[in-house]
PDB file of C-alpha atoms and ligand atoms in Angstrom:
ATOM      1  CA  MET A   6      -0.154   0.074  -0.165  1.00  0.00           C
ATOM      2  CA  THR A   7       1.052   3.428  -1.173  1.00  0.00           C
ATOM      3  CA  HIS A   8       0.893   5.733   1.760  1.00  0.00           C
ATOM      4  CA  ARG A   9      -0.243   8.969   0.560  1.00  0.00           C
ATOM      5  CA  ILE A  10       1.336  12.333   2.039  1.00  0.00           C
ATOM      6  CA  LEU A  11       0.223  15.769   2.349  1.00  0.00           C
ATOM      7  CA  ILE A  12       3.101  18.543   2.475  1.00  0.00           C
ATOM      8  CA  ILE A  13       2.024  22.304   3.696  1.00  0.00           C
ATOM      9  CA  GLU A  14       4.754  24.466   3.458  1.00  0.00           C
ATOM     10  CA  ASP A  15       4.487  27.892   2.042  1.00  0.00           C
ATOM     11  CA  GLU A  16       8.437  27.823   0.800  1.00  0.00           C
ATOM     12  CA  GLU A  17       8.405  26.410  -2.382  1.00  0.00           C
ATOM     13  CA  ASN A  18      11.598  24.851  -2.836  1.00  0.00           C
ATOM     14  CA  ILE A  19      11.377  23.043   0.437  1.00  0.00           C
ATOM     15  CA  ALA A  20       8.088  21.578  -0.450  1.00  0.00           C
ATOM     16  CA  ARG A  21       9.265  20.759  -3.701  1.00  0.00           C
ATOM     17  CA  VAL A  22      12.267  19.126  -2.282  1.00  0.00           C
ATOM     18  CA  LEU A  23      10.736  17.430   0.282  1.00  0.00           C
ATOM     19  CA  GLN A  24       8.165  16.207  -2.604  1.00  0.00           C
ATOM     20  CA  LEU A  25      10.805  14.267  -4.951  1.00  0.00           C
ATOM     21  CA  GLU A  26      12.831  12.888  -1.684  1.00  0.00           C
ATOM     22  CA  LEU A  27       8.965  11.465  -0.707  1.00  0.00           C
ATOM     23  CA  GLN A  28       8.475  10.304  -3.965  1.00  0.00           C
ATOM     24  CA  PHE A  29      11.784   8.468  -4.436  1.00  0.00           C
ATOM     25  CA  GLU A  30      11.251   6.700  -1.257  1.00  0.00           C
ATOM     26  CA  GLY A  31       7.727   5.639  -2.817  1.00  0.00           C
ATOM     27  CA  TYR A  32       5.174   7.769  -1.030  1.00  0.00           C
ATOM     28  CA  GLU A  33       2.402   9.232  -2.952  1.00  0.00           C
ATOM     29  CA  ALA A  34       3.016  13.291  -2.240  1.00  0.00           C
ATOM     30  CA  ALA A  35       1.230  15.987  -2.750  1.00  0.00           C
ATOM     31  CA  MET A  36       1.943  20.008  -1.683  1.00  0.00           C
ATOM     32  CA  ALA A  37      -0.007  23.067  -0.731  1.00  0.00           C
ATOM     33  CA  HIS A  38       1.710  26.418  -0.286  1.00  0.00           C
ATOM     34  CA  THR A  39      -0.663  28.223   1.932  1.00  0.00           C
ATOM     35  CA  GLY A  40      -2.886  27.203   5.511  1.00  0.00           C
ATOM     36  CA  ALA A  41      -6.184  27.662   3.465  1.00  0.00           C
ATOM     37  CA  GLU A  42      -5.498  25.275   0.446  1.00  0.00           C
ATOM     38  CA  GLY A  43      -4.015  22.818   2.774  1.00  0.00           C
ATOM     39  CA  LEU A  44      -6.821  22.404   4.734  1.00  0.00           C
ATOM     40  CA  LEU A  45      -8.697  22.412   1.777  1.00  0.00           C
ATOM     41  CA  GLN A  46      -7.249  19.503   0.284  1.00  0.00           C
ATOM     42  CA  TYR A  47      -6.711  17.978   3.749  1.00  0.00           C
ATOM     43  CA  ARG A  48     -10.350  17.551   3.472  1.00  0.00           C
ATOM     44  CA  GLU A  49     -10.757  17.055  -0.009  1.00  0.00           C
ATOM     45  CA  GLN A  50      -8.826  13.395   0.169  1.00  0.00           C
ATOM     46  CA  GLN A  51      -7.545  10.800   2.287  1.00  0.00           C
ATOM     47  CA  TRP A  52      -3.750  11.439   3.797  1.00  0.00           C
ATOM     48  CA  ASP A  53      -1.880   8.654   5.432  1.00  0.00           C
ATOM     49  CA  LEU A  54       0.566  11.611   7.167  1.00  0.00           C
ATOM     50  CA  ILE A  55       0.731  15.369   7.045  1.00  0.00           C
ATOM     51  CA  LEU A  56       3.657  17.647   7.171  1.00  0.00           C
ATOM     52  CA  LEU A  57       2.753  20.792   8.389  1.00  0.00           C
ATOM     53  CA  ASP A  58       4.866  23.981   8.236  1.00  0.00           C
ATOM     54  CA  ILE A  59       3.628  26.429  11.270  1.00  0.00           C
ATOM     55  CA  MET A  60       4.879  29.841   9.567  1.00  0.00           C
ATOM     56  CA  LEU A  61       1.757  29.959   6.805  1.00  0.00           C
ATOM     57  CA  PRO A  62       0.252  32.723   4.661  1.00  0.00           C
ATOM     58  CA  GLU A  63      -3.449  33.113   5.262  1.00  0.00           C
ATOM     59  CA  MET A  64      -3.574  30.811   8.112  1.00  0.00           C
ATOM     60  CA  SER A  65      -0.936  29.328  10.502  1.00  0.00           C
ATOM     61  CA  GLY A  66       0.227  25.925  10.778  1.00  0.00           C
ATOM     62  CA  ILE A  67      -1.281  26.105  14.686  1.00  0.00           C
ATOM     63  CA  ASP A  68      -4.644  27.068  13.087  1.00  0.00           C
ATOM     64  CA  VAL A  69      -4.629  24.145  10.297  1.00  0.00           C
ATOM     65  CA  LEU A  70      -3.722  21.703  13.237  1.00  0.00           C
ATOM     66  CA  LYS A  71      -6.666  22.991  15.350  1.00  0.00           C
ATOM     67  CA  ARG A  72      -8.798  22.710  12.503  1.00  0.00           C
ATOM     68  CA  ILE A  73      -7.780  18.879  11.929  1.00  0.00           C
ATOM     69  CA  ARG A  74      -7.768  17.563  15.656  1.00  0.00           C
ATOM     70  CA  ALA A  75     -11.184  19.576  15.901  1.00  0.00           C
ATOM     71  CA  THR A  76     -12.873  16.472  13.505  1.00  0.00           C
ATOM     72  CA  GLU A  77     -10.326  13.639  14.506  1.00  0.00           C
ATOM     73  CA  SER A  78      -7.136  12.407  15.829  1.00  0.00           C
ATOM     74  CA  GLN A  79      -5.728   9.970  13.716  1.00  0.00           C
ATOM     75  CA  THR A  80      -3.607  11.414  10.870  1.00  0.00           C
ATOM     76  CA  PRO A  81      -0.698  11.645  11.915  1.00  0.00           C
ATOM     77  CA  VAL A  82       0.688  15.124  11.855  1.00  0.00           C
ATOM     78  CA  ILE A  83       4.695  15.877  12.080  1.00  0.00           C
ATOM     79  CA  MET A  84       5.344  19.925  12.481  1.00  0.00           C
ATOM     80  CA  LEU A  85       7.805  21.647  10.528  1.00  0.00           C
ATOM     81  CA  THR A  86       9.185  24.553  12.700  1.00  0.00           C
ATOM     82  CA  ALA A  87      12.115  26.939  12.999  1.00  0.00           C
ATOM     83  CA  LYS A  88      14.670  27.098  15.254  1.00  0.00           C
ATOM     84  CA  SER A  89      13.063  30.574  16.946  1.00  0.00           C
ATOM     85  CA  GLU A  90       9.467  28.717  16.957  1.00  0.00           C
ATOM     86  CA  VAL A  91       9.610  26.678  20.718  1.00  0.00           C
ATOM     87  CA  GLU A  92       6.494  28.034  21.701  1.00  0.00           C
ATOM     88  CA  ASP A  93       4.611  26.941  18.518  1.00  0.00           C
ATOM     89  CA  LYS A  94       6.076  23.795  18.618  1.00  0.00           C
ATOM     90  CA  VAL A  95       5.262  23.272  22.138  1.00  0.00           C
ATOM     91  CA  LYS A  96       1.239  24.449  21.262  1.00  0.00           C
ATOM     92  CA  GLY A  97       1.377  22.331  18.332  1.00  0.00           C
ATOM     93  CA  LEU A  98       2.151  19.019  20.386  1.00  0.00           C
ATOM     94  CA  ASP A  99      -0.553  20.268  23.116  1.00  0.00           C
ATOM     95  CA  LEU A 100      -2.680  20.576  20.432  1.00  0.00           C
ATOM     96  CA  GLY A 101      -2.038  16.969  19.160  1.00  0.00           C
ATOM     97  CA  ALA A 102       1.006  16.836  16.775  1.00  0.00           C
ATOM     98  CA  ASN A 103       2.573  13.771  16.265  1.00  0.00           C
ATOM     99  CA  ASP A 104       6.084  14.827  16.452  1.00  0.00           C
ATOM    100  CA  TYR A 105       8.170  18.020  15.018  1.00  0.00           C
ATOM    101  CA  VAL A 106      11.774  18.380  12.728  1.00  0.00           C
ATOM    102  CA  THR A 107      13.463  21.355  13.264  1.00  0.00           C
ATOM    103  CA  LYS A 108      14.430  23.197  10.127  1.00  0.00           C
ATOM    104  CA  PRO A 109      17.108  23.201   8.569  1.00  0.00           C
ATOM    105  CA  PHE A 110      16.511  19.530   9.055  1.00  0.00           C
ATOM    106  CA  GLU A 111      18.426  16.120   7.606  1.00  0.00           C
ATOM    107  CA  ILE A 112      16.022  14.135   5.164  1.00  0.00           C
ATOM    108  CA  GLU A 113      17.342  11.260   6.664  1.00  0.00           C
ATOM    109  CA  GLU A 114      16.112  12.390  10.007  1.00  0.00           C
ATOM    110  CA  LEU A 115      12.955  13.702   8.521  1.00  0.00           C
ATOM    111  CA  LEU A 116      12.276  10.191   6.552  1.00  0.00           C
ATOM    112  CA  ALA A 117      12.751   8.280   9.906  1.00  0.00           C
ATOM    113  CA  ARG A 118       9.874  10.506  11.931  1.00  0.00           C
ATOM    114  CA  ILE A 119       7.321   9.947   9.205  1.00  0.00           C
ATOM    115  CA  ARG A 120       8.469   5.941   9.068  1.00  0.00           C
ATOM    116  CA  ASN A 121       7.853   5.972  12.955  1.00  0.00           C
ATOM    117  CA  ALA A 122       4.888   7.838  13.038  1.00  0.00           C
ATOM    118  CA  LEU A 123       3.119   5.476  10.091  1.00  0.00           C
ATOM    119  CA  ARG A 124       3.783   2.461  11.939  1.00  0.00           C
ATOM    120  CA  PHE A 125       2.377   3.846  15.135  1.00  0.00           C
ATOM    121  CA  SER A 126      -0.616   4.708  13.416  1.00  0.00           C
ATOM    122  CA  GLN A 127      -0.942   1.635  11.595  1.00  0.00           C
ATOM    123  CA  LYS A 128      -0.591  -0.127  15.434  1.00  0.00           C
ATOM    124  CA  VAL A 129      -3.859   1.948  16.412  1.00  0.00           C
ATOM    125  CA  SER A 130      -6.238  -1.029  16.624  1.00  0.00           C
ATOM    126  CA  PRO A 131      -9.747  -0.314  15.544  1.00  0.00           C
ATOM    127  CA  LYS A 132     -11.161  -1.015  19.190  1.00  0.00           C
ATOM    128  CA  GLN A 133      -8.897   1.401  20.592  1.00  0.00           C
ATOM    129  CA  VAL A 134     -10.305   4.058  18.663  1.00  0.00           C
ATOM    130  CA  ALA A 135     -13.765   3.872  19.367  1.00  0.00           C
ATOM    131  CA  LEU A 136     -15.478   6.858  21.610  1.00  0.00           C
ATOM    132  CA  THR A 137     -18.321   6.344  23.643  1.00  0.00           C
ATOM    133  CA  PHE A 138     -20.684   8.445  25.366  1.00  0.00           C
ATOM    134  CA  GLY A 139     -23.247   6.927  26.881  1.00  0.00           C
ATOM    135  CA  HIS A 140     -24.760   4.636  24.597  1.00  0.00           C
ATOM    136  CA  LEU A 141     -23.164   6.621  21.100  1.00  0.00           C
ATOM    137  CA  SER A 142     -20.030   4.693  19.927  1.00  0.00           C
ATOM    138  CA  ILE A 143     -18.198   6.035  16.818  1.00  0.00           C
ATOM    139  CA  ASN A 144     -15.405   4.307  15.799  1.00  0.00           C
ATOM    140  CA  GLU A 145     -12.804   6.899  14.228  1.00  0.00           C
ATOM    141  CA  GLN A 146     -11.160   4.856  12.097  1.00  0.00           C
ATOM    142  CA  THR A 147     -13.626   2.774  10.738  1.00  0.00           C
ATOM    143  CA  ARG A 148     -16.480   6.053  10.603  1.00  0.00           C
ATOM    144  CA  GLU A 149     -19.247   3.258  12.461  1.00  0.00           C
ATOM    145  CA  VAL A 150     -21.423   5.114  14.316  1.00  0.00           C
ATOM    146  CA  VAL A 151     -23.669   2.870  16.640  1.00  0.00           C
ATOM    147  CA  TYR A 152     -26.570   4.009  19.103  1.00  0.00           C
ATOM    148  CA  PHE A 153     -28.270   1.529  21.440  1.00  0.00           C
ATOM    149  CA  ASP A 154     -26.595  -1.301  19.724  1.00  0.00           C
ATOM    150  CA  LYS A 155     -27.608   0.006  16.184  1.00  0.00           C
ATOM    151  CA  GLU A 156     -25.707   1.491  13.165  1.00  0.00           C
ATOM    152  CA  ILE A 157     -26.473   4.964  12.194  1.00  0.00           C
ATOM    153  CA  GLN A 158     -25.391   6.101   8.520  1.00  0.00           C
ATOM    154  CA  LEU A 159     -24.550   9.321   8.702  1.00  0.00           C
ATOM    155  CA  THR A 160     -23.286  11.410   5.593  1.00  0.00           C
ATOM    156  CA  PRO A 161     -20.035  13.007   6.148  1.00  0.00           C
ATOM    157  CA  ARG A 162     -20.881  16.113   7.592  1.00  0.00           C
ATOM    158  CA  GLU A 163     -23.338  14.746   9.844  1.00  0.00           C
ATOM    159  CA  TYR A 164     -20.680  12.399  10.816  1.00  0.00           C
ATOM    160  CA  ASP A 165     -17.777  15.198  11.452  1.00  0.00           C
ATOM    161  CA  LEU A 166     -20.935  17.445  13.539  1.00  0.00           C
ATOM    162  CA  LEU A 167     -21.691  14.255  15.759  1.00  0.00           C
ATOM    163  CA  PHE A 168     -18.202  13.549  16.425  1.00  0.00           C
ATOM    164  CA  TYR A 169     -17.203  16.904  17.255  1.00  0.00           C
ATOM    165  CA  LEU A 170     -20.202  16.857  19.680  1.00  0.00           C
ATOM    166  CA  LEU A 171     -19.009  13.392  21.169  1.00  0.00           C
ATOM    167  CA  LYS A 172     -15.174  14.990  21.079  1.00  0.00           C
ATOM    168  CA  HIS A 173     -16.889  17.363  23.454  1.00  0.00           C
ATOM    169  CA  PRO A 174     -19.504  15.731  25.459  1.00  0.00           C
ATOM    170  CA  LYS A 175     -21.409  17.916  28.750  1.00  0.00           C
ATOM    171  CA  GLN A 176     -19.882  20.928  26.773  1.00  0.00           C
ATOM    172  CA  VAL A 177     -21.777  23.287  25.474  1.00  0.00           C
ATOM    173  CA  LEU A 178     -21.154  24.777  22.167  1.00  0.00           C
ATOM    174  CA  THR A 179     -22.076  27.672  20.299  1.00  0.00           C
ATOM    175  CA  ARG A 180     -23.327  27.092  16.783  1.00  0.00           C
ATOM    176  CA  GLU A 181     -20.370  29.653  15.850  1.00  0.00           C
ATOM    177  CA  GLN A 182     -17.840  26.610  17.608  1.00  0.00           C
ATOM    178  CA  ILE A 183     -19.497  24.419  15.979  1.00  0.00           C
ATOM    179  CA  LEU A 184     -19.529  25.946  12.403  1.00  0.00           C
ATOM    180  CA  GLU A 185     -15.792  26.860  12.728  1.00  0.00           C
ATOM    181  CA  ALA A 186     -14.900  23.060  14.057  1.00  0.00           C
ATOM    182  CA  VAL A 187     -17.267  21.563  11.198  1.00  0.00           C
ATOM    183  CA  TRP A 188     -17.347  23.601   8.294  1.00  0.00           C
ATOM    184  CA  GLY A 189     -14.233  25.723   8.671  1.00  0.00           C
ATOM    185  CA  TYR A 190     -13.602  29.468   8.617  1.00  0.00           C
ATOM    186  CA  ASP A 191     -14.172  29.331   4.789  1.00  0.00           C
ATOM    187  CA  TYR A 192     -17.870  28.734   5.211  1.00  0.00           C
ATOM    188  CA  TYR A 193     -19.831  32.513   5.121  1.00  0.00           C
ATOM    189  CA  GLY A 194     -23.005  30.718   5.451  1.00  0.00           C
ATOM    190  CA  ASP A 195     -25.095  31.781   8.606  1.00  0.00           C
ATOM    191  CA  THR A 196     -25.497  29.654  11.769  1.00  0.00           C
ATOM    192  CA  ASN A 197     -28.514  28.442  11.017  1.00  0.00           C
ATOM    193  CA  VAL A 198     -27.057  25.524   8.994  1.00  0.00           C
ATOM    194  CA  VAL A 199     -26.079  24.143  12.316  1.00  0.00           C
ATOM    195  CA  ASP A 200     -29.603  23.968  13.421  1.00  0.00           C
ATOM    196  CA  VAL A 201     -30.737  22.031  10.181  1.00  0.00           C
ATOM    197  CA  TYR A 202     -27.657  19.376  10.440  1.00  0.00           C
ATOM    198  CA  ILE A 203     -28.306  18.827  14.467  1.00  0.00           C
ATOM    199  CA  ARG A 204     -31.978  18.013  13.216  1.00  0.00           C
ATOM    200  CA  TYR A 205     -30.547  15.575  10.624  1.00  0.00           C
ATOM    201  CA  VAL A 206     -28.758  13.761  13.273  1.00  0.00           C
ATOM    202  CA  ARG A 207     -31.175  13.767  15.813  1.00  0.00           C
ATOM    203  CA  GLN A 208     -33.716  12.381  13.657  1.00  0.00           C
ATOM    204  CA  LYS A 209     -31.335   9.807  12.637  1.00  0.00           C
ATOM    205  CA  LEU A 210     -30.245   8.898  16.101  1.00  0.00           C
ATOM    206  CA  GLU A 211     -34.335   9.040  17.306  1.00  0.00           C
ATOM    207  CA  ALA A 212     -34.697   6.608  14.885  1.00  0.00           C
ATOM    208  CA  ALA A 213     -32.591   4.120  16.951  1.00  0.00           C
ATOM    209  CA  ASN A 214     -33.736   5.118  20.276  1.00  0.00           C
ATOM    210  CA  PRO A 215     -36.200   7.962  20.936  1.00  0.00           C
ATOM    211  CA  THR A 216     -33.957   9.452  24.139  1.00  0.00           C
ATOM    212  CA  PRO A 217     -32.954  12.820  23.341  1.00  0.00           C
ATOM    213  CA  LEU A 218     -28.860  12.904  23.340  1.00  0.00           C
ATOM    214  CA  ILE A 219     -28.166  16.348  21.325  1.00  0.00           C
ATOM    215  CA  GLN A 220     -29.964  19.177  23.864  1.00  0.00           C
ATOM    216  CA  THR A 221     -30.836  22.251  22.950  1.00  0.00           C
ATOM    217  CA  VAL A 222     -29.195  25.505  24.893  1.00  0.00           C
ATOM    218  CA  ARG A 223     -31.407  27.860  24.105  1.00  0.00           C
ATOM    219  CA  GLY A 224     -30.081  31.170  22.742  1.00  0.00           C
ATOM    220  CA  VAL A 225     -26.759  29.810  23.163  1.00  0.00           C
ATOM    221  CA  GLY A 226     -26.160  26.306  21.086  1.00  0.00           C
ATOM    222  CA  TYR A 227     -25.643  22.644  21.867  1.00  0.00           C
ATOM    223  CA  VAL A 228     -24.776  19.843  24.166  1.00  0.00           C
ATOM    224  CA  LEU A 229     -24.397  16.244  24.215  1.00  0.00           C
ATOM    225  CA  LYS A 230     -25.782  15.130  26.923  1.00  0.00           C
ATOM    226  CA  GLU A 231     -27.669  12.027  28.297  1.00  0.00           C
ATOM    227  CA  HIS A 232     -31.135  12.379  29.602  1.00  0.00           C
ATOM    228  CA  SER A 233     -30.484  11.033  32.679  1.00  0.00           C
ATOM    229  CA  TYR A 234     -27.920  13.958  33.571  1.00  0.00           C
ATOM    230  CA  GLU A 235     -31.139  16.381  33.555  1.00  0.00           C
ATOM    231  CA  THR A 236     -33.060  15.913  36.742  1.00  0.00           C
TER     232      THR A 236
HETATM  233 CA1   CA B 305       7.029  28.770   5.958  1.00  0.00          CA
END
């Protein structure tokens, strides 16, 4: 199986050299030169690993990472950082980056870190990646959603929405927070779209079991909460 790597790096020479080296090693590699373009490519295709520069035009690598980790924690991310970016390095690791290399780096070191990150991500068995709350369970690797032992079929957007709620259980999330995490900064519609999709997801969950799980917090947003918590 050929691993697919997305390089998000604005210095075109570095990105180009990386792409050639990775292809030489047998990887499939694509490039994006801005944070926004990188996020778009990330969302449109399946990737086995992301190489993410921190200082990027339009949207920083840290912001790209935040948006990736808002909806999934599976795809390994290796940050490419400058020596002076210690704070960003720490922030990136806190936000769920798997590793980093400091520029200028030896290609052999980066390749070793890539192999290591890919090895680790393959070792995670589907069982370990199931997130659960009450009777709801989502398997991040297979994207299987189970509610009261019934499998729920969701569209990709509905899945992202429910997954985001599941990652923040019992926490009131505003429409704006949900919109930004699930639809992304580049979505200029109004927050009504959140209400519409919440309704779709609720209908599908309630078809399996009528117990309300996604609760409305009037004037604020939504919270994933089991009915029994409300007494
Ligand atoms: Ca840069």
